[in-house]
CSV table of C-alpha atoms in Angstrom, one decimal:
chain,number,residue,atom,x,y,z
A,1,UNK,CA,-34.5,18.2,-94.2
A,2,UNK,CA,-37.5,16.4,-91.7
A,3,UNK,CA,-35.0,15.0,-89.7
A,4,UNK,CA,-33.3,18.4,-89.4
A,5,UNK,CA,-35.9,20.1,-88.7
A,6,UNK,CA,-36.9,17.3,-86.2
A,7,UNK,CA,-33.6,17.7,-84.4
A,8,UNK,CA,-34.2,21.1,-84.0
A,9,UNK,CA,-38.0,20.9,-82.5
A,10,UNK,CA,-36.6,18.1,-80.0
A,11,UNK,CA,-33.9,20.5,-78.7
A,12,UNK,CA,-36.5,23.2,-78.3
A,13,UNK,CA,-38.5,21.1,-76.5
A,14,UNK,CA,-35.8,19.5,-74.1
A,15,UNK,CA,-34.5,23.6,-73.6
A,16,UNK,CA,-38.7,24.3,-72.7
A,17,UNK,CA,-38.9,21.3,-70.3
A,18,UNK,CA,-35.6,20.1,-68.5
A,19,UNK,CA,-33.3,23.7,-66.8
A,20,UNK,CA,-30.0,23.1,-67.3
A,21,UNK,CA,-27.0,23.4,-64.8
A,22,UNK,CA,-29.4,23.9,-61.8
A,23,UNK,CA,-26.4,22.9,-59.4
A,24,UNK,CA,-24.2,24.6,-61.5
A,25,UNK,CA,-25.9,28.4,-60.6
A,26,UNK,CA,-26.8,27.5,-57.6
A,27,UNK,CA,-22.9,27.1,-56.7
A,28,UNK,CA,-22.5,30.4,-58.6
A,29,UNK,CA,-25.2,32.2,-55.9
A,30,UNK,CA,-23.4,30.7,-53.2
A,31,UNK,CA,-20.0,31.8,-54.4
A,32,UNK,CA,-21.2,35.3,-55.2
A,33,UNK,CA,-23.0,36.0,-51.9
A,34,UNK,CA,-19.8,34.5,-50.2
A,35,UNK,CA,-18.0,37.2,-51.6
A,36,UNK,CA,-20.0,39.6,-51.1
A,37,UNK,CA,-20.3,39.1,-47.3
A,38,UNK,CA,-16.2,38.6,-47.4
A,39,UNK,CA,-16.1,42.0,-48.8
A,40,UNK,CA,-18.3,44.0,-46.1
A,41,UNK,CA,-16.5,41.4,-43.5
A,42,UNK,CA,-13.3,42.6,-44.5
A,43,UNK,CA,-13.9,45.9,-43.9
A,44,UNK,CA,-15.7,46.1,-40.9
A,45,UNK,CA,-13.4,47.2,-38.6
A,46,UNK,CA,-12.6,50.3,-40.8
A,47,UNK,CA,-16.0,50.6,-41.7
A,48,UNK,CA,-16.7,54.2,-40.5
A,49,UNK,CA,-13.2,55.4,-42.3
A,50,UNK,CA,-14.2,54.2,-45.7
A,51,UNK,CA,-17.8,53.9,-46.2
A,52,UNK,CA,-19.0,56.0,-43.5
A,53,UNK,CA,-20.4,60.1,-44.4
A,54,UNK,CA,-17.7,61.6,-42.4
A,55,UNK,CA,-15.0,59.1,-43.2
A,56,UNK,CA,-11.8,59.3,-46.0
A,57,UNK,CA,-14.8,60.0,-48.4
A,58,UNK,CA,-17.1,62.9,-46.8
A,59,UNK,CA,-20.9,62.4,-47.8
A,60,UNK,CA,-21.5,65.3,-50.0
A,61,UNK,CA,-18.2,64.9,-51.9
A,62,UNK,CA,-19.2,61.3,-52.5
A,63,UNK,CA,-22.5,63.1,-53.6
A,64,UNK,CA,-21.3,65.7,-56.2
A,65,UNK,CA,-19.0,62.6,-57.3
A,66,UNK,CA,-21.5,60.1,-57.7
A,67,UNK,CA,-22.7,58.8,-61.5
A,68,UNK,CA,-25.1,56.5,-60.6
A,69,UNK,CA,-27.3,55.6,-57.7
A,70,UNK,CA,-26.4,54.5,-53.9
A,71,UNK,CA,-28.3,53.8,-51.1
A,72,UNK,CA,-25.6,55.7,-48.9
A,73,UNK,CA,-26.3,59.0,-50.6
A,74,UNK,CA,-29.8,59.4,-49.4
A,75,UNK,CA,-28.7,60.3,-46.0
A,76,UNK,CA,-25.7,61.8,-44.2
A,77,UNK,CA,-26.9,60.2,-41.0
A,78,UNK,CA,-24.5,57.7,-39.3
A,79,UNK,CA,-27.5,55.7,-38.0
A,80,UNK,CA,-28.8,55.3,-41.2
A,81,UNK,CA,-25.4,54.6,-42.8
A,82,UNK,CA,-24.9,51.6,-40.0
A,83,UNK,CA,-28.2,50.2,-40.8
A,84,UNK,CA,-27.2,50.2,-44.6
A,85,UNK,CA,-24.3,48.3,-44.2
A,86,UNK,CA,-25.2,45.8,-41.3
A,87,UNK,CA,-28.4,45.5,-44.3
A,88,UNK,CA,-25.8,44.3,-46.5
A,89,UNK,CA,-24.0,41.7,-44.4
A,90,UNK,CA,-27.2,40.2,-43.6
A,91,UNK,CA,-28.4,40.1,-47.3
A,92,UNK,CA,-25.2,38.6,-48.5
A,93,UNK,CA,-25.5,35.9,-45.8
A,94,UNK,CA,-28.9,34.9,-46.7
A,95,UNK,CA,-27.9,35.3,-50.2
A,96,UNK,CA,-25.1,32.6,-49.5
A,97,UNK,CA,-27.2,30.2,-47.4
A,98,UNK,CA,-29.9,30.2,-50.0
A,99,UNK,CA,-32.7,32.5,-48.0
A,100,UNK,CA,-34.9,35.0,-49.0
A,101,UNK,CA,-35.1,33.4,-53.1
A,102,UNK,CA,-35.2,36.5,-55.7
A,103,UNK,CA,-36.1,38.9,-53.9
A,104,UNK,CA,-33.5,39.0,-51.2
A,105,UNK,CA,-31.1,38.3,-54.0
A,106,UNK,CA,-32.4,41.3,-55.8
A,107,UNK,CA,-32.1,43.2,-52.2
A,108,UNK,CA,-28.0,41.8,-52.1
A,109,UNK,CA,-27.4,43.2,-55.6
A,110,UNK,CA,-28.9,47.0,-54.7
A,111,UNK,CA,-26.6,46.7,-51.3
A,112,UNK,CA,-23.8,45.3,-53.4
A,113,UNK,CA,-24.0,48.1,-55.8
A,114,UNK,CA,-24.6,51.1,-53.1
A,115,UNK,CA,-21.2,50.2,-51.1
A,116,UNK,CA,-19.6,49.4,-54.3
A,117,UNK,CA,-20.4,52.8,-55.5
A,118,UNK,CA,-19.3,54.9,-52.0
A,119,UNK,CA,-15.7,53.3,-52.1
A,120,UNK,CA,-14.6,52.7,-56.2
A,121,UNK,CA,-11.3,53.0,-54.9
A,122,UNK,CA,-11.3,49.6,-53.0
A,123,UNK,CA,-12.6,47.8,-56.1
A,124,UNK,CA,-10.9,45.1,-57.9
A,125,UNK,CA,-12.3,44.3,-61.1
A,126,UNK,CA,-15.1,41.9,-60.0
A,127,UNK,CA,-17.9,43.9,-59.1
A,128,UNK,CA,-18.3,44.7,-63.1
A,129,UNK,CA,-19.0,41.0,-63.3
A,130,UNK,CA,-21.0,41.1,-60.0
A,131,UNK,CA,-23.4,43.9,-61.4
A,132,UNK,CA,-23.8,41.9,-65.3
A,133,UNK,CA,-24.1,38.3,-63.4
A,134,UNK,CA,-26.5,38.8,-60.1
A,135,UNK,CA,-29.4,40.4,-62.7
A,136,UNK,CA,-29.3,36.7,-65.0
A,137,UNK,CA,-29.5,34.8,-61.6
A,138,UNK,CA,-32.5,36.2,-60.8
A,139,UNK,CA,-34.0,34.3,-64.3
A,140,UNK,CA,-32.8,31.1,-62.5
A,141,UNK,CA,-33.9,28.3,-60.3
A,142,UNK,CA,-30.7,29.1,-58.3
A,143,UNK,CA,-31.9,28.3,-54.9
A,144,UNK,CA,-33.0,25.1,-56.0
A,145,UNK,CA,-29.3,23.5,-54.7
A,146,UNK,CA,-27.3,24.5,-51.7
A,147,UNK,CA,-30.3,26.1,-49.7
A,148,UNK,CA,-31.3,26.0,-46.4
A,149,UNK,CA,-34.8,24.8,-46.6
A,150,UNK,CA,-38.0,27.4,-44.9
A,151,UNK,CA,-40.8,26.0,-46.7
A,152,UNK,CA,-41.9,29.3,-48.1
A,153,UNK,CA,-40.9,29.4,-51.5
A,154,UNK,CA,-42.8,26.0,-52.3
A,155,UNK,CA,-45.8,27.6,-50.4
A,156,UNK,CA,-45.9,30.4,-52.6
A,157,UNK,CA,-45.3,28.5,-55.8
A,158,UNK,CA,-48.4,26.3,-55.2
A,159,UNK,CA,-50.3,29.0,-55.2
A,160,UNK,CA,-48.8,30.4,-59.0
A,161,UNK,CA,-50.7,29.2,-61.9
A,162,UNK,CA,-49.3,26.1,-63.9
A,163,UNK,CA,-48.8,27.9,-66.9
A,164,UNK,CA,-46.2,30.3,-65.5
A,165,UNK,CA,-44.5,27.6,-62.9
A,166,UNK,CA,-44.4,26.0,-66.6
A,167,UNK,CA,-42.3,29.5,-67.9
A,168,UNK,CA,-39.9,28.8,-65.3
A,169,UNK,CA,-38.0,26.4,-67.0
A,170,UNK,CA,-37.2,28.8,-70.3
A,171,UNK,CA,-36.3,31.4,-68.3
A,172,UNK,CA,-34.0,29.5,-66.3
A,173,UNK,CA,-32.0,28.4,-69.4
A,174,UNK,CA,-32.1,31.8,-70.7
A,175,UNK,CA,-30.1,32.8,-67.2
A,176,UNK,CA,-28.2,30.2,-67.9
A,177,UNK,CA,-26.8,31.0,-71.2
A,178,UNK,CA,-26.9,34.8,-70.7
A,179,UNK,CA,-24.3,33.7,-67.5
A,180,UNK,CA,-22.3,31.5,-70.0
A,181,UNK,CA,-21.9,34.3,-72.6
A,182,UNK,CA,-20.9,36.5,-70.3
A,183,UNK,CA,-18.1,35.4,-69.0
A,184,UNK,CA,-16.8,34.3,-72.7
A,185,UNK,CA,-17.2,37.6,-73.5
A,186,UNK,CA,-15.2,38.7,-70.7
A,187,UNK,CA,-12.4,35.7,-72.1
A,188,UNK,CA,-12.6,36.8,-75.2
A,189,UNK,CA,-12.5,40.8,-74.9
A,190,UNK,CA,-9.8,40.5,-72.6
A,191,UNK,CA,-7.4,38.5,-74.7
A,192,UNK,CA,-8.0,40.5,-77.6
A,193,UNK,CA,-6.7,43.4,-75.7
A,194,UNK,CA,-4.2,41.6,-74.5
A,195,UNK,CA,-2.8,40.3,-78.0
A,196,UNK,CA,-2.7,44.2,-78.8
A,197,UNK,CA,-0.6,44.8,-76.0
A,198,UNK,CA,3.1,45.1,-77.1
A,199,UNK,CA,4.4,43.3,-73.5
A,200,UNK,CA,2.2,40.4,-74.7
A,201,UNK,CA,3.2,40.2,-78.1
A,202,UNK,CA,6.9,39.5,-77.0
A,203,UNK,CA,6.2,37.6,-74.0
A,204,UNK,CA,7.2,40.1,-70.8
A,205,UNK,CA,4.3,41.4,-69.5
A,206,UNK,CA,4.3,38.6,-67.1
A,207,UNK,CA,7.6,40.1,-66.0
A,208,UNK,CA,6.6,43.6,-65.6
A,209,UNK,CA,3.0,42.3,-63.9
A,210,UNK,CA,4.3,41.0,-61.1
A,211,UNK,CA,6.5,43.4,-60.1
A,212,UNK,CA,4.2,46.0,-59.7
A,213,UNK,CA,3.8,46.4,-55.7
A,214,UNK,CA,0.4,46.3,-55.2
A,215,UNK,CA,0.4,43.1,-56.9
A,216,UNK,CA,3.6,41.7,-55.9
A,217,UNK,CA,2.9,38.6,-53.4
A,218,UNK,CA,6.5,38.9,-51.6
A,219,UNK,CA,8.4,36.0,-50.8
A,220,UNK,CA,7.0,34.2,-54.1
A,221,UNK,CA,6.4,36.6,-57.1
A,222,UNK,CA,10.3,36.6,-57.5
A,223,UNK,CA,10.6,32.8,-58.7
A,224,UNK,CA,8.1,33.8,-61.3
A,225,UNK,CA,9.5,37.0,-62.9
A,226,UNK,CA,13.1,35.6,-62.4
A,227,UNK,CA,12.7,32.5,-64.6
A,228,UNK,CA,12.5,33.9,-68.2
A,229,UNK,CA,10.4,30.1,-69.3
A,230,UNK,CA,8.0,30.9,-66.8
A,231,UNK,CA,7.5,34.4,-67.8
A,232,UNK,CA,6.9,33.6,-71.4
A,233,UNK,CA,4.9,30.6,-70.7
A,234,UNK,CA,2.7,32.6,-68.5
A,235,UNK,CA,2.0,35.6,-70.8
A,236,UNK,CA,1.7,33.5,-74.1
A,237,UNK,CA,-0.5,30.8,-72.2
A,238,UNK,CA,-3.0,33.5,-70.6
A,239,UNK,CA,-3.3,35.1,-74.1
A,240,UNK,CA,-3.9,32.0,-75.2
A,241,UNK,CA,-6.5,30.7,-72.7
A,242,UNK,CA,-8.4,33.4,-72.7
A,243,UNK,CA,-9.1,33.6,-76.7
A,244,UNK,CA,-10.0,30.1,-76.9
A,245,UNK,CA,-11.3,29.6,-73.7
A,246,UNK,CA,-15.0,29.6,-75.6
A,247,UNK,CA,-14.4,27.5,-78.4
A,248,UNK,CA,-13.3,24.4,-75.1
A,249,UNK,CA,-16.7,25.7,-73.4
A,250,UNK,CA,-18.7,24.4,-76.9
A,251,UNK,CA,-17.0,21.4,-77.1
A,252,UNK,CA,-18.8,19.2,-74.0
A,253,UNK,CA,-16.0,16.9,-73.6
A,254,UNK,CA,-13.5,19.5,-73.3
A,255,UNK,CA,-15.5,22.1,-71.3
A,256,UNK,CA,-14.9,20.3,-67.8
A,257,UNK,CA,-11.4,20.6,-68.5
A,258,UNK,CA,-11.5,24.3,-69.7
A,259,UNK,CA,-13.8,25.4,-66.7
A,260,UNK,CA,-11.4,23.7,-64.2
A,261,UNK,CA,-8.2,25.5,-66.2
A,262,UNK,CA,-10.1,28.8,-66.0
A,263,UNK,CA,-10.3,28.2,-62.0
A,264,UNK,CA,-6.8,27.0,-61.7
A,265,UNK,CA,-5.7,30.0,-63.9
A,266,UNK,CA,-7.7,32.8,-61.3
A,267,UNK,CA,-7.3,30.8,-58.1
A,268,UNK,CA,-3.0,31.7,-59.1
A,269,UNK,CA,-4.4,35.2,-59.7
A,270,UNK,CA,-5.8,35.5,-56.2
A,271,UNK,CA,-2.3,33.8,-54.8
A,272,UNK,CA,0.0,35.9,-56.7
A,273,UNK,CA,-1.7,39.5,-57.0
A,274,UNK,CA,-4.0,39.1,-54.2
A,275,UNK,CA,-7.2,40.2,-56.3
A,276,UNK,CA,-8.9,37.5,-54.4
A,277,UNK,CA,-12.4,39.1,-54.5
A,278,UNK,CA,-12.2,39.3,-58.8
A,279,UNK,CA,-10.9,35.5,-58.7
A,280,UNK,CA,-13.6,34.1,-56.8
A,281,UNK,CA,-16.5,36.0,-59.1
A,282,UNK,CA,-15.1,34.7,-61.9
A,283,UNK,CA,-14.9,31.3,-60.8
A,284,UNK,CA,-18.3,31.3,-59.3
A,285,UNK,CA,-19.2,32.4,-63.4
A,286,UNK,CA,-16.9,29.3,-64.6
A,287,UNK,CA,-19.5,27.1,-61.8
A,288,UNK,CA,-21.7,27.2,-64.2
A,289,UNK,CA,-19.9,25.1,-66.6
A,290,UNK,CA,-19.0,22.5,-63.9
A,291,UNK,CA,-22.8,21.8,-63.6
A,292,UNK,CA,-22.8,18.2,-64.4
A,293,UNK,CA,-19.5,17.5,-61.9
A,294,UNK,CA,-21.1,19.3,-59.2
A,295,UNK,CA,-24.3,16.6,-59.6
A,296,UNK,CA,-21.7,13.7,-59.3
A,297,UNK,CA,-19.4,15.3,-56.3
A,298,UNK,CA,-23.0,15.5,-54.8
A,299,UNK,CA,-24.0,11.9,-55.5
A,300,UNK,CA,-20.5,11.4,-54.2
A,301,UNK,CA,-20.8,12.7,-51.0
A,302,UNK,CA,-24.7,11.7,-50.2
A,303,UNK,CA,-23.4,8.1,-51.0
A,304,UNK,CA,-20.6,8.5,-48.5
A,305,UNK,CA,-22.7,9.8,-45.8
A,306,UNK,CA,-25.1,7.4,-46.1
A,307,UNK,CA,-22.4,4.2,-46.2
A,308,UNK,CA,-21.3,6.1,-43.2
A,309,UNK,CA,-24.3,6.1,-41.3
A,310,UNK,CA,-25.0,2.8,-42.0
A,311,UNK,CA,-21.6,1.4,-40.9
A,312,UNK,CA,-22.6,2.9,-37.5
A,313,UNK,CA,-25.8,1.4,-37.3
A,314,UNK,CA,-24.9,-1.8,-38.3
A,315,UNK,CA,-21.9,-1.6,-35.7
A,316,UNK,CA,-24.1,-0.4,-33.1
A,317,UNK,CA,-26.6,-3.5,-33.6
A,318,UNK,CA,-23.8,-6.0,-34.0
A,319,UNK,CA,-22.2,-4.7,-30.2
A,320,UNK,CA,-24.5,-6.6,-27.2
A,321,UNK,CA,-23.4,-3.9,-24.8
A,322,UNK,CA,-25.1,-2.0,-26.8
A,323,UNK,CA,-28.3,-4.4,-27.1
A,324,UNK,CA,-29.0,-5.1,-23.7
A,325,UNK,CA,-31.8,-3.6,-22.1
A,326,UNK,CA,-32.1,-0.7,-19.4
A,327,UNK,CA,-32.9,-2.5,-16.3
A,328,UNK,CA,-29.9,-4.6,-16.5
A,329,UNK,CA,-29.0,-8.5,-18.2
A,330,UNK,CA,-32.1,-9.8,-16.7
A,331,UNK,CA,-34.3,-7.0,-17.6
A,332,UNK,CA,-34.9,-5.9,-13.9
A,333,UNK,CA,-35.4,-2.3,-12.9
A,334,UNK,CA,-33.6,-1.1,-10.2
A,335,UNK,CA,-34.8,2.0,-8.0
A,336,UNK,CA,-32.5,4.9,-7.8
A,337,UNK,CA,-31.5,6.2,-4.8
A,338,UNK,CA,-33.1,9.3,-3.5
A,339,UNK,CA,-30.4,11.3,-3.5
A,340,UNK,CA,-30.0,10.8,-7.5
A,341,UNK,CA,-33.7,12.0,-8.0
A,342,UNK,CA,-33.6,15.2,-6.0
């Protein structure tokens, strides 16, 4: 019974003291700002048509239609709508870069929801996740990886007390596993639907998914839906994969293996039906589990770089052309001609 409860007070301490899966969310912020920016990039050249208060959606029918809040319904002006957007693309670049910390991240998430909100109809399934996902970041030390460095935030976090730097740590973890049981419960509530579904239960909805045209990828959806083993393969496997996909998360030798699955089985989804922008959210979420193989491809790569650089160096001291001095083989400086000085 001691040594339980020992166990137990030890892995309360290590989840107060050490943050888990820095790189991990870190990955996930950089992922999720990319697509954020790839979704006002994407439609900036239309911008006016779809998002814009005289566009396909007029401003006061978007008003009488709208549930919840957007930044775009405070004012029918055009101005104002540009400066909204161009807002956005420059908080989901800094997001992305790793600038501004929690409060531009906080700023991306309000722009993200506003131009989410004026245009549902463009929406693909991934800004639920977005909306869930970008809140539990803000617990996290995600800017600690994959940031361009300003110097700021460390200024201002000398100057917080010790005690609450010291809350930072349990916090983060908390994002962490708020992140992680997230997206299970996304795994998990959409398989269970999916075993409901009669298509599923006899192995053709693969078949009649990817014939639909708006998901139809054409050229290549046909050698899927054509073979009858790949159809029932597909739909039995996904049913599959998603209901477990949790129970390979617990286990920590196979959750490497079931995060890399899970970004295998969306990066087909944004191939095949195009729902690139729900694919890349999700695997940004399955980052998160890839934590500790994001440290080593890391390691990896510093270690490369630096055996490069020092390859150079060492061939740059080992060549004499290279050694000798300025002034010649003798040392000797020569004048230059006046015409090379003027």
């Amino acid at each position: 019974m001691k040594k339980s409860l020992k166990n137990i007070t030890d892995r309360l301490d290590f989840w107060s003291l050490h943050p888990v899966a820095v790189t991990g969310v870190s990955g996930t912020r950089v992922l999720l700002g990319f697509v954020g920016l790839m979704y006002y990039v994407s439609q900036y050249r239309e911008r006016d048509y779809l998002f814009g208060p005289d566009g396909v959606l007029p401003h006061e029918e978007f008003k009488a239609h709208l549930t919840g809040f957007s930044l775009y319904a405070l004012s029918a002006s055009p101005w104002y709508f540009q400066l909204v957007y161009h807002l956005g693309i420059a908080a989901a670049l800094a997001v992305m870069l790793g600038v501004g910390g929690r409060p531009g991240l906080a700023l991306h998430w309000t722009l993200l929801w506003s131009v989410y909100q004026r245009q549902p109809g463009l929406l693909d399934g991934g800004d639920n996740l977005a909306y869930v996902v970008i809140p539990f970041l803000l617990l996290t030390r995600c800017y600690d990886r994959f940031s361009l460095p300003t110097g700021l935030a460390s200024r201002l976090t000398r100057r917080v007390p010790g005690h609450l730097r010291a809350m930072s740590v349990p916090f983060h973890n908390l994002g962490v596993l708020m992140v992680a049981a997230q997206i299970c419960l996304v795994y998990v509530v959409s398989g269970l639907y999916k075993v409901m579904g009669e298509e599923w239960q006899d192995g053709t909805a693969l078949f009649y998914i990817m014939r639909v045209a708006e998901f139809e990828l054409p050229g290549w959806s046909h050698l899927v839906y054509e073979n009858d083993v790949l159809v029932v393969l597909g739909t039995y496997g996904t049913v599959a994969f998603l209901v477990y996909f949790p129970m390979g998360v617990l286990v920590p030798a196979l959750r490497p293996w079931a995060a890399t699955a899970s970004i295998c089985f969306h990066l087909s989804i944004a191939f095949f039906m195009g729902l690139t922008g729900f694919a890349l959210t999700m695997i940004a979420c399955d980052l998160v589990f890839l934590s500790c193989a994001l440290d080593r491809a890391v390691l990896w790569a510093r270690g490369r770089l630096a055996g490069s650089l020092k390859s150079q160096a060492d061939a740059a001291s080992a060549d004499p052309s290279k050694a000798e001095r300025p002034g010649g083989e003798h040392g000797s400086r020569k004048s230059a001609p006046k015409a090379e000085l003027v």
